[in-house]
Amino acid sequence: MNLEFESQDPLVQYCLLLADNVLILGQRLGEWCGHGPTLEQDIALTNFALDFVGQSRLYYQYAAEVLGNPHSEDSLAFLRDVPAYNNIQLVEQSNRDFAQTIIRQFLFDSWHYYFLEQLQHSGDERLSAIAAKSIKEVAYHLRFSSEWTIRLGDGTEESHKKMQAALNRLWVFSQESLNPADYESELISKGIAVDLAQISAKVAQKRKAIFEEATLNMPELIPFFGNGKKGLHTEHLGFILTELQYMQRAYPGLQW
Amino acid sequence: MRTTHLEDNFQQKIDAEERIEPKDWMPETYRKTLIRQISQHAHSEIVGMLPEGNWITRAPTLRRKAALLAKVQDEAGHGLYLYCAAETLGVSRDTLLDELHTGKAKYSSIFNYPTIAWADMGAIGWLVDGAAIMNQVPLCRASYGPYARAMVRICKEESFHQRQGFEIMLTLSKGTPTQKAMAQDALNRWWWPSLMMFGPNDAESQHTEQSVRWKIKRFTNDELRQKFVDATVPQAEILGITIPDPDLKWNEERGHYDFGAINWDEFWQVVKGNGPCNQERMEARIKAHEDGEWVREAAMAYANKQSQKLTEQVA
Ligand SMILES: [Fe+2]
Ligand SMILES: [Fe+2]
């Protein structure tokens, strides 16, 4: 079974955006497992990976129900190729070092938390239920990544330098989560998707406050031309999917 | 009190199944033996994260990915409890990690074998966690309190891992001929190293006698190995796969399975560092530790700054 993925249903596209974001970030964090700076951080990052994979399943299951047979959470995760993936480009960026991992995490969490806060009020009951369930985990993610941003930003000269470099490097990807894709705009007008314009001030405020406390310079806003939400990705995603989908591609159609 | 009195008291307490706690008097060799045993166990937990962590990004379904993440995270948690238990004996985690990284301390040799297929996640859970349970359940009654309590928590999770691993094997064995062959191949590769996990034969084992007297070991290596074989053979039958040992057969008289000779040359070679993955495992642990140094330093520096600020505010 190789699903050519063609559904244009905005609700499906939106579910995939939310699912792909957390699956790909979970996949990245899973790479840390066994390699963290201390056992405690190893456990925390693995735990976030676990939260994210769990969240992705809820969205995929919903999308699969909307699509009907033969779709399933696994067919959606394992049988779509790069152009059918809707995640923002931030989450596919590589781990590199702990600084880049933490900045990536904070840039994601500082959007994700306020996003879920609003998604709880979605006109779509299923999405609002998923948001209500996930936000408890994400509140902790945000606390963790905020604290580590501050700790490392305001730690030693070396850690400050690494954090500033990571921020400068990833900043270009920081705004995509706030730019609606066309399918998103359609659902915003129906009261289903989160109106990103409504949360952007909160996101910006949180980022500013944490970077300030971390003594990090927040770079100027840069217009972003990437469009992961519409399936345009950086070079990383192809490699991520190669690993992620290896078993399902090598041994199609089996139960595991 | 003279040392002999202290020692007599100590042994009496142990004989009466009372727990030794961190502040109690204990012979220096007891302390050292425990530190060696607990830290070796802790190191095994964290090195053991590597062969399984290896498959997190490639797990075949989302459900399996989540379960594997949870499992490897449990193992990290086990490492943490055990380092904490060792610290109650007056040795720091840093010192123990140094001993691991310099090769002074050992960890379970099983983790020096490669995980080359998904089925290995099944075989490891089923056999390696299974063998760990055999070793560890008696340690829930170990004489040293913090160790025994850590083992109680750990054993609960290990038996969950064992069932999960068996379930992966069961799914494969009910699958296509290719999947069944994957299960058989994994069993072929993990069976003998699993038997080696119990350590040398009793006649060759240096530490057993004293450790049994101190109740930080309740059964000998050979006794535990036999229990494991007896428990595992029927499970392999349920899976419909064959244990790679032509000498394996039920011995009516003994009431146990007889099994073939273990290749101890291989065992000692792997212990000495010549297994297929010894170098990679150590490199990965050392790299994680070295790459993390700036993070640990920064966390310390930040904490110091914060407490300084607090004192200034108070003053
Ligand atoms: Fe464990
Ligand atoms: Fe385990």
Coordinates of C-alpha atoms and ligand atoms in Angstrom, one line a residue:
Chain A
M1 CA 0.0 0.0 0.0
N2 CA 1.5 3.3 -1.0
L3 CA -0.9 6.1 -0.4
E4 CA -0.7 8.9 -2.9
F5 CA -1.8 11.6 -0.7
E6 CA -4.2 14.1 -2.3
S7 CA -6.8 15.2 0.2
Q8 CA -7.4 18.9 -0.1
D9 CA -9.9 18.9 2.8
P10 CA -8.8 21.9 4.9
L11 CA -9.6 20.0 8.2
V12 CA -7.4 17.1 7.1
Q13 CA -4.6 19.5 6.1
Y14 CA -4.9 21.3 9.4
C15 CA -4.8 18.1 11.4
L16 CA -1.7 17.0 9.5
L17 CA 0.0 20.4 10.1
L18 CA -0.5 19.9 13.9
A19 CA 0.4 16.2 13.8
D20 CA 3.5 16.6 11.6
N21 CA 4.8 19.5 13.8
V22 CA 4.9 17.4 16.9
L23 CA 5.9 14.1 15.3
I24 CA 8.9 15.6 13.6
L25 CA 10.0 17.5 16.7
G26 CA 9.4 14.3 18.7
Q27 CA 11.6 12.4 16.2
R28 CA 14.4 15.0 16.6
L29 CA 14.2 14.9 20.4
G30 CA 14.2 11.1 20.2
E31 CA 17.7 11.4 18.7
W32 CA 18.9 12.7 22.0
C33 CA 18.0 9.6 23.9
G34 CA 21.1 8.2 25.6
H35 CA 23.2 11.2 24.6
G36 CA 22.0 14.1 26.9
P37 CA 24.3 16.3 28.9
T38 CA 23.1 14.7 32.1
L39 CA 20.8 11.8 32.9
E40 CA 18.1 14.3 34.1
Q41 CA 18.1 16.2 30.8
D42 CA 18.2 12.9 28.9
I43 CA 15.1 11.9 30.7
A44 CA 13.4 15.2 30.1
L45 CA 14.0 15.3 26.4
T46 CA 12.9 11.7 26.0
N47 CA 9.8 12.5 27.9
F48 CA 9.0 15.4 25.6
A49 CA 9.6 13.2 22.6
L50 CA 7.1 10.8 24.1
D51 CA 4.6 13.5 24.7
F52 CA 4.9 14.7 21.2
V53 CA 4.5 11.3 19.6
G54 CA 1.5 10.8 21.8
Q55 CA 0.0 14.1 20.7
S56 CA 0.7 13.4 17.0
R57 CA -1.3 10.2 17.3
L58 CA -4.4 12.0 18.4
Y59 CA -4.3 14.3 15.4
Y60 CA -3.5 11.6 13.0
Q61 CA -6.3 9.4 14.3
Y62 CA -8.7 12.2 13.8
A63 CA -7.5 12.9 10.3
A64 CA -7.7 9.2 9.5
E65 CA -11.3 9.1 10.7
V66 CA -12.2 12.1 8.5
L67 CA -10.5 10.4 5.5
G68 CA -11.9 7.0 6.2
N69 CA -10.5 3.7 4.9
P70 CA -7.7 2.8 4.3
H71 CA -6.1 5.6 6.2
S72 CA -4.8 5.2 9.7
E73 CA -2.5 7.0 12.1
D74 CA 0.4 4.9 10.7
S75 CA -0.4 5.3 7.1
L76 CA -0.5 9.0 7.5
A77 CA 2.8 9.1 9.4
F78 CA 4.7 6.5 7.4
L79 CA 3.4 6.7 3.9
R80 CA 3.4 10.3 3.0
D81 CA 6.5 11.8 1.3
V82 CA 8.1 15.2 2.0
P83 CA 5.7 17.4 -0.1
A84 CA 2.7 16.0 1.7
Y85 CA 4.2 16.8 5.1
N86 CA 2.9 20.1 6.6
N87 CA 5.2 20.7 9.5
I88 CA 6.8 24.1 9.9
Q89 CA 10.5 24.2 9.0
L90 CA 11.6 25.0 12.6
V91 CA 10.9 21.5 13.9
E92 CA 12.9 19.7 11.2
Q93 CA 16.1 21.6 12.0
S94 CA 18.8 19.4 13.4
N95 CA 19.8 19.0 17.1
R96 CA 23.4 20.1 16.6
D97 CA 24.1 20.9 20.2
F98 CA 22.1 21.4 23.4
A99 CA 21.9 25.2 22.7
Q100 CA 20.3 24.8 19.4
T101 CA 18.0 22.1 20.7
I102 CA 16.9 24.3 23.6
I103 CA 16.4 27.4 21.4
R104 CA 14.4 25.3 18.9
Q105 CA 12.3 24.0 21.7
F106 CA 11.7 27.4 23.2
L107 CA 10.7 28.9 19.9
F108 CA 8.3 26.1 19.4
D109 CA 6.9 26.0 23.0
S110 CA 6.5 29.7 23.2
W111 CA 4.1 29.4 20.2
H112 CA 2.6 26.0 21.0
Y113 CA 1.4 26.9 24.5
Y114 CA -0.6 30.0 23.4
F115 CA -1.7 28.2 20.4
L116 CA -3.2 25.3 22.4
E117 CA -4.7 27.7 24.8
Q118 CA -6.8 29.0 22.0
L119 CA -7.4 25.7 20.3
Q120 CA -9.2 24.6 23.4
H121 CA -12.0 26.9 22.3
S122 CA -12.1 25.6 18.7
G123 CA -15.5 25.0 17.2
D124 CA -14.3 21.5 16.5
E125 CA -14.9 19.5 19.6
R126 CA -12.3 16.9 18.8
L127 CA -9.6 19.5 18.3
S128 CA -10.5 21.3 21.4
A129 CA -10.4 18.0 23.4
I130 CA -6.9 17.2 22.0
A131 CA -5.8 20.7 22.9
A132 CA -7.1 20.4 26.5
K133 CA -5.3 17.2 26.9
S134 CA -2.0 18.3 25.4
I135 CA -1.7 21.7 27.0
K136 CA -0.9 20.2 30.4
E137 CA 2.2 18.6 28.9
V138 CA 3.1 21.7 26.9
A139 CA 2.9 24.0 29.9
Y140 CA 5.7 21.9 31.4
H141 CA 7.7 22.0 28.1
L142 CA 7.5 25.8 28.0
R143 CA 8.6 26.0 31.6
F144 CA 11.6 23.7 31.0
S145 CA 12.7 25.4 27.7
S146 CA 12.3 28.9 29.2
E147 CA 14.3 28.0 32.3
W148 CA 17.1 26.4 30.3
T149 CA 17.1 29.3 27.9
I150 CA 17.7 31.6 30.8
R151 CA 20.1 29.3 32.6
L152 CA 22.3 28.9 29.5
G153 CA 21.9 32.4 28.2
D154 CA 23.0 33.8 31.6
G155 CA 25.3 31.0 32.6
T156 CA 29.0 31.2 31.5
E157 CA 30.5 33.2 28.7
E158 CA 30.8 30.1 26.6
S159 CA 27.1 29.1 27.1
H160 CA 26.0 32.6 26.4
K161 CA 27.9 32.6 23.1
K162 CA 26.5 29.2 22.1
M163 CA 22.9 30.3 22.9
Q164 CA 23.2 33.6 21.0
A165 CA 24.6 31.7 18.0
A166 CA 21.7 29.2 18.1
L167 CA 19.2 32.0 18.4
N168 CA 20.7 33.9 15.5
R169 CA 20.7 30.7 13.4
L170 CA 17.2 29.6 14.1
W171 CA 15.5 33.0 14.3
V172 CA 14.6 33.0 10.6
F173 CA 12.3 30.0 11.4
S174 CA 10.6 31.7 14.3
Q175 CA 7.7 33.3 12.6
E176 CA 6.4 30.5 10.3
S177 CA 4.1 29.2 13.1
L178 CA 2.4 32.5 13.1
N179 CA 1.8 32.8 9.3
P180 CA -1.5 31.1 8.4
A181 CA -1.5 28.7 5.4
D182 CA -4.6 29.0 3.0
Y183 CA -6.3 26.0 4.5
E184 CA -5.7 27.4 7.9
S185 CA -7.2 30.8 7.0
E186 CA -10.3 29.0 5.7
L187 CA -10.7 27.2 9.0
I188 CA -10.0 30.4 11.0
S189 CA -13.0 32.0 9.3
K190 CA -15.1 29.0 10.4
G191 CA -14.0 29.3 14.0
I192 CA -12.2 25.9 13.9
A193 CA -8.5 26.9 13.5
V194 CA -6.7 29.2 15.9
D195 CA -6.6 32.8 14.8
L196 CA -2.9 33.3 14.7
A197 CA -3.2 37.1 14.7
Q198 CA -4.8 36.8 18.1
I199 CA -1.9 35.0 19.7
S200 CA 1.0 36.7 18.0
A201 CA 1.4 39.5 20.6
K202 CA 1.5 37.0 23.5
V203 CA 4.0 34.9 21.7
A204 CA 6.2 37.9 21.0
Q205 CA 5.9 39.1 24.6
K206 CA 6.9 35.7 26.0
R207 CA 9.9 35.5 23.7
K208 CA 11.0 39.0 24.5
A209 CA 10.7 38.5 28.2
I210 CA 12.6 35.2 28.3
F211 CA 15.4 36.4 26.0
E212 CA 15.8 39.5 28.1
E213 CA 16.2 37.5 31.3
A214 CA 18.6 35.2 29.4
T215 CA 20.6 38.3 28.4
L216 CA 20.2 37.2 24.8
N217 CA 19.7 39.7 21.9
M218 CA 16.5 39.1 20.1
P219 CA 17.4 39.6 16.4
E220 CA 15.2 41.8 14.3
L221 CA 12.2 40.2 12.6
I222 CA 13.0 38.8 9.2
P223 CA 10.3 38.1 6.6
F224 CA 10.1 34.4 6.1
F225 CA 9.8 32.9 2.7
G226 CA 9.7 29.2 3.6
N227 CA 6.4 27.4 3.5
G228 CA 6.6 24.1 5.4
K229 CA 2.9 24.3 6.0
K230 CA 2.4 23.8 2.3
G231 CA 4.9 21.0 1.9
L232 CA 8.0 23.1 1.1
H233 CA 10.8 21.9 3.3
T234 CA 14.4 22.3 4.0
E235 CA 16.8 19.4 3.1
H236 CA 16.5 17.9 6.5
L237 CA 13.0 16.4 6.2
G238 CA 13.8 13.9 3.5
F239 CA 16.4 12.3 5.8
I240 CA 14.1 12.4 8.8
L241 CA 11.4 10.6 6.8
T242 CA 14.0 8.1 5.5
E243 CA 14.6 6.9 9.0
L244 CA 11.1 7.4 10.3
Q245 CA 9.5 5.4 7.5
Y246 CA 12.2 2.8 6.9
M247 CA 10.3 -0.2 8.2
Q248 CA 7.0 0.6 6.6
R249 CA 8.7 1.3 3.2
A250 CA 11.0 -1.8 3.4
Y251 CA 8.2 -4.2 4.5
P252 CA 5.0 -2.7 3.3
G253 CA 1.6 -3.6 4.7
L254 CA 2.7 -5.7 7.7
Q255 CA 1.5 -5.7 11.3
W256 CA 4.2 -4.8 13.9
Chain B
M1 CA 33.1 -1.1 70.5
R2 CA 35.9 -3.1 68.9
T3 CA 35.6 -3.8 65.2
T4 CA 35.0 -7.5 65.8
H5 CA 32.0 -6.6 67.9
L6 CA 30.8 -4.2 65.2
E7 CA 31.2 -6.9 62.7
D8 CA 29.3 -9.4 64.7
N9 CA 26.5 -7.0 65.3
F10 CA 26.4 -6.2 61.6
Q11 CA 26.2 -9.9 60.6
Q12 CA 23.6 -10.5 63.2
K13 CA 21.4 -7.8 61.8
I14 CA 21.8 -9.2 58.3
D15 CA 21.0 -12.7 59.5
A16 CA 17.9 -11.4 61.2
E17 CA 16.9 -9.9 57.8
E18 CA 17.1 -6.3 59.1
R19 CA 18.1 -3.6 56.7
I20 CA 21.4 -1.8 56.8
E21 CA 20.9 1.9 56.3
P22 CA 23.4 4.6 55.1
K23 CA 24.2 5.8 58.7
D24 CA 24.7 2.3 60.1
W25 CA 28.2 1.0 60.7
M26 CA 29.3 -1.4 57.9
P27 CA 32.5 -3.1 57.1
E28 CA 34.6 -1.3 54.5
T29 CA 34.5 -4.3 52.1
Y30 CA 30.7 -4.5 52.3
R31 CA 30.6 -0.8 51.3
K32 CA 33.1 -1.3 48.5
T33 CA 31.3 -4.5 47.2
L34 CA 28.0 -2.7 47.2
I35 CA 29.4 0.4 45.4
R36 CA 30.9 -1.9 42.8
Q37 CA 27.7 -3.9 42.3
I38 CA 25.3 -0.9 42.4
S39 CA 27.4 1.3 40.1
Q40 CA 27.9 -1.6 37.7
H41 CA 24.2 -2.0 37.6
A42 CA 23.6 1.8 37.1
H43 CA 26.2 1.9 34.3
S44 CA 24.4 -1.1 32.6
E45 CA 21.1 0.8 32.7
I46 CA 22.6 3.9 30.9
V47 CA 24.8 2.1 28.5
G48 CA 21.8 -0.2 27.8
M49 CA 19.9 2.9 26.6
L50 CA 22.1 3.0 23.5
P51 CA 21.3 -0.2 21.7
E52 CA 17.6 0.3 22.1
G53 CA 17.7 4.1 21.6
N54 CA 19.2 3.1 18.3
W55 CA 15.7 2.1 17.1
I56 CA 13.6 5.0 18.4
T57 CA 13.8 6.9 15.2
R58 CA 13.0 3.8 13.1
A59 CA 10.3 2.0 15.1
P60 CA 7.7 0.6 12.7
T61 CA 4.5 2.2 14.1
L62 CA 3.7 5.2 16.3
R63 CA 2.5 2.9 19.0
R64 CA 5.8 1.0 19.0
K65 CA 7.8 4.3 18.9
A66 CA 6.0 5.6 22.0
A67 CA 6.4 2.3 23.9
L68 CA 10.1 2.2 23.0
L69 CA 10.7 5.8 24.1
A70 CA 8.9 5.0 27.4
K71 CA 11.0 1.9 27.9
V72 CA 14.3 3.6 27.3
Q73 CA 13.2 6.5 29.5
D74 CA 12.5 3.9 32.2
E75 CA 16.0 2.6 31.9
A76 CA 17.4 6.1 32.4
G77 CA 15.3 6.4 35.5
H78 CA 16.7 3.1 36.7
G79 CA 20.2 4.5 36.2
L80 CA 19.2 7.6 38.2
Y81 CA 17.8 5.6 41.2
L82 CA 20.9 3.4 41.3
Y83 CA 23.4 6.3 41.1
C84 CA 21.4 7.8 44.0
A85 CA 21.5 4.5 46.0
A86 CA 25.3 4.4 45.4
E87 CA 25.7 8.0 46.5
T88 CA 24.3 7.0 49.9
L89 CA 27.5 5.0 50.3
G90 CA 29.6 8.1 50.0
V91 CA 30.6 8.1 46.4
S92 CA 29.6 10.8 43.9
R93 CA 27.9 10.2 40.6
D94 CA 30.8 12.1 38.9
T95 CA 33.4 9.7 40.3
L96 CA 31.3 6.7 39.2
L97 CA 30.9 8.1 35.7
D98 CA 34.7 8.7 35.5
E99 CA 35.2 5.1 36.4
L100 CA 32.9 4.1 33.6
H101 CA 34.6 6.4 31.1
T102 CA 38.1 5.3 32.0
G103 CA 37.1 1.6 31.7
K104 CA 37.7 1.0 35.4
A105 CA 34.1 0.1 36.0
K106 CA 32.2 -2.5 34.1
Y107 CA 28.7 -2.7 32.7
S108 CA 26.7 -5.6 31.5
S109 CA 28.4 -7.1 28.5
I110 CA 25.2 -7.8 26.7
F111 CA 25.0 -4.2 25.6
N112 CA 28.2 -4.6 23.5
Y113 CA 26.2 -6.6 21.0
P114 CA 24.6 -4.7 18.1
T115 CA 20.8 -4.2 17.5
I116 CA 20.7 -4.7 13.8
A117 CA 17.0 -5.4 13.3
W118 CA 13.6 -4.3 14.7
A119 CA 13.1 -7.8 16.1
D120 CA 16.0 -7.1 18.4
M121 CA 13.7 -4.8 20.4
G122 CA 11.5 -7.8 21.0
A123 CA 14.4 -10.1 21.8
I124 CA 16.0 -7.6 24.2
G125 CA 12.8 -7.0 26.1
W126 CA 11.9 -10.6 26.3
L127 CA 15.4 -12.1 27.0
V128 CA 17.6 -9.3 28.4
D129 CA 15.0 -7.7 30.6
G130 CA 13.8 -11.2 31.4
A131 CA 17.3 -12.2 32.6
A132 CA 17.6 -8.9 34.5
I133 CA 14.4 -9.7 36.4
M134 CA 15.8 -13.1 37.4
N135 CA 18.9 -11.3 38.7
Q136 CA 17.1 -8.4 40.3
V137 CA 14.0 -9.8 42.0
P138 CA 16.0 -11.4 44.8
L139 CA 17.8 -8.0 45.2
C140 CA 14.5 -6.5 46.4
R141 CA 15.4 -8.2 49.6
A142 CA 19.1 -7.1 49.6
S143 CA 20.4 -6.2 53.0
Y144 CA 21.3 -2.6 52.0
G145 CA 18.1 -0.6 52.4
P146 CA 18.5 2.1 49.6
Y147 CA 19.5 -0.6 47.1
A148 CA 16.6 -2.9 48.0
R149 CA 14.1 -0.1 47.7
A150 CA 15.5 1.0 44.4
M151 CA 15.2 -2.6 43.2
V152 CA 11.5 -2.8 44.1
R153 CA 10.7 0.1 41.8
I154 CA 13.0 -1.1 39.1
C155 CA 11.6 -4.7 39.1
K156 CA 8.1 -3.5 38.5
E157 CA 9.1 -1.7 35.4
E158 CA 11.4 -4.5 34.2
S159 CA 8.6 -7.0 34.2
F160 CA 6.5 -4.6 32.1
H161 CA 9.5 -4.4 29.7
Q162 CA 9.7 -8.1 29.5
R163 CA 6.0 -8.5 28.6
Q164 CA 6.3 -5.8 26.0
G165 CA 9.3 -7.5 24.4
F166 CA 7.5 -10.8 24.4
E167 CA 4.5 -9.1 22.8
I168 CA 6.8 -7.7 20.0
M169 CA 8.1 -11.3 19.4
L170 CA 4.6 -12.7 19.5
T171 CA 3.4 -10.2 16.8
L172 CA 6.4 -11.2 14.6
S173 CA 5.9 -14.9 15.1
K174 CA 2.2 -14.5 14.1
G175 CA 3.2 -12.5 11.0
T176 CA 4.5 -13.4 7.6
P177 CA 7.3 -15.9 7.1
T178 CA 9.7 -13.0 6.8
Q179 CA 8.6 -11.7 10.1
K180 CA 8.9 -15.1 11.7
A181 CA 12.4 -15.4 10.3
M182 CA 13.2 -12.0 11.9
A183 CA 12.1 -13.3 15.3
Q184 CA 14.1 -16.5 14.9
D185 CA 17.2 -14.5 13.8
A186 CA 17.0 -12.2 16.8
L187 CA 16.6 -15.2 19.2
N188 CA 19.7 -16.8 17.5
R189 CA 21.8 -13.8 18.2
W190 CA 20.6 -12.9 21.7
W191 CA 20.2 -16.3 23.3
W192 CA 23.7 -17.1 24.3
P193 CA 24.7 -13.5 25.3
S194 CA 21.6 -13.6 27.5
L195 CA 22.8 -16.7 29.3
M196 CA 26.2 -15.0 29.8
M197 CA 24.4 -12.2 31.6
F198 CA 24.4 -14.3 34.8
G199 CA 28.1 -14.2 34.9
P200 CA 30.8 -17.0 35.1
N201 CA 30.0 -20.4 36.5
D202 CA 29.9 -20.6 40.3
A203 CA 33.2 -22.4 40.4
E204 CA 34.8 -19.5 38.6
S205 CA 33.0 -16.7 40.4
Q206 CA 35.1 -14.8 43.0
H207 CA 32.5 -12.7 44.7
T208 CA 29.6 -15.1 45.3
E209 CA 30.2 -16.6 48.7
Q210 CA 30.8 -13.5 50.7
S211 CA 28.0 -11.7 48.9
V212 CA 25.5 -14.4 49.7
R213 CA 26.5 -14.2 53.4
W214 CA 25.9 -10.4 53.3
K215 CA 22.6 -10.9 51.4
I216 CA 23.5 -8.7 48.6
K217 CA 23.2 -11.8 46.5
R218 CA 20.7 -14.4 47.2
F219 CA 21.3 -17.0 44.5
T220 CA 24.4 -18.1 42.7
N221 CA 25.0 -17.3 39.0
D222 CA 24.3 -20.9 38.0
E223 CA 21.1 -21.1 40.0
L224 CA 19.8 -17.9 38.4
R225 CA 20.8 -19.0 34.9
Q226 CA 19.0 -22.3 35.4
K227 CA 15.8 -20.4 36.5
F228 CA 16.0 -18.3 33.5
V229 CA 16.3 -21.2 31.1
D230 CA 13.5 -23.0 32.8
A231 CA 11.2 -20.0 32.5
T232 CA 12.2 -19.1 29.0
V233 CA 12.0 -22.4 27.1
P234 CA 8.2 -22.7 27.4
Q235 CA 7.9 -19.1 26.2
A236 CA 9.9 -19.9 23.1
E237 CA 7.5 -22.8 22.5
I238 CA 4.6 -20.4 22.5
L239 CA 6.4 -18.2 20.0
G240 CA 7.1 -21.2 17.8
I241 CA 10.8 -20.4 17.5
T242 CA 13.7 -22.6 18.2
I243 CA 16.3 -21.9 20.9
P244 CA 19.7 -22.3 19.2
D245 CA 21.0 -25.0 21.4
P246 CA 21.0 -28.7 20.2
D247 CA 21.7 -29.9 23.8
L248 CA 18.7 -28.2 25.3
K249 CA 16.4 -30.8 26.7
W250 CA 14.2 -31.5 29.7
N251 CA 15.8 -33.5 32.5
E252 CA 13.1 -35.4 34.3
E253 CA 15.4 -36.4 37.1
R254 CA 16.7 -32.8 37.9
G255 CA 13.3 -31.2 37.1
H256 CA 15.2 -28.7 35.0
Y257 CA 16.3 -28.1 31.4
D258 CA 19.8 -29.2 30.6
F259 CA 21.5 -26.9 28.2
G260 CA 24.7 -26.8 26.2
A261 CA 28.1 -25.3 27.1
I262 CA 28.5 -21.5 27.1
N263 CA 31.3 -20.1 25.0
W264 CA 33.2 -18.5 27.9
D265 CA 36.0 -17.4 25.6
E266 CA 33.6 -15.1 23.9
F267 CA 32.3 -13.9 27.2
W268 CA 35.7 -12.9 28.5
Q269 CA 36.7 -11.3 25.2
V270 CA 33.6 -9.1 25.3
V271 CA 34.2 -8.3 29.0
K272 CA 37.8 -7.3 28.0
G273 CA 36.5 -4.9 25.4
N274 CA 36.6 -6.9 22.3
G275 CA 32.9 -7.3 21.6
P276 CA 31.4 -5.9 18.5
C277 CA 30.2 -2.6 20.0
N278 CA 32.4 -2.0 23.1
Q279 CA 34.2 0.9 21.5
E280 CA 31.1 2.5 20.1
R281 CA 29.3 2.3 23.4
M282 CA 32.1 3.9 25.3
E283 CA 32.7 6.6 22.7
A284 CA 29.0 7.5 22.8
R285 CA 28.9 7.8 26.6
I286 CA 32.2 9.8 26.7
K287 CA 31.0 12.1 23.9
A288 CA 27.7 12.7 25.6
H289 CA 29.6 13.5 28.8
E290 CA 32.1 15.8 27.2
D291 CA 29.6 17.6 24.9
G292 CA 27.5 18.2 28.0
E293 CA 30.3 19.7 30.1
W294 CA 29.6 23.3 29.1
V295 CA 25.9 22.8 29.9
R296 CA 26.7 21.5 33.4
E297 CA 29.2 24.3 34.0
A298 CA 26.7 26.9 32.8
A299 CA 23.9 25.5 35.0
M300 CA 26.3 25.6 38.0
A301 CA 27.4 29.2 37.2
Y302 CA 23.8 30.3 36.9
A303 CA 22.9 28.7 40.2
N304 CA 25.8 30.4 41.9
K305 CA 24.8 33.8 40.4
Q306 CA 21.2 33.3 41.7
S307 CA 22.3 32.4 45.2
Q308 CA 24.7 35.4 45.3
K309 CA 21.8 37.7 44.3
L310 CA 19.7 36.2 47.1
T311 CA 22.4 36.8 49.7
E312 CA 22.9 40.4 48.4
Q313 CA 19.1 41.0 48.7
V314 CA 19.1 39.6 52.3
A315 CA 22.1 41.8 53.2
Ligands
FE1 FE 16.4 -1.3 33.7
FE2 FE 14.3 -2.8 31.3

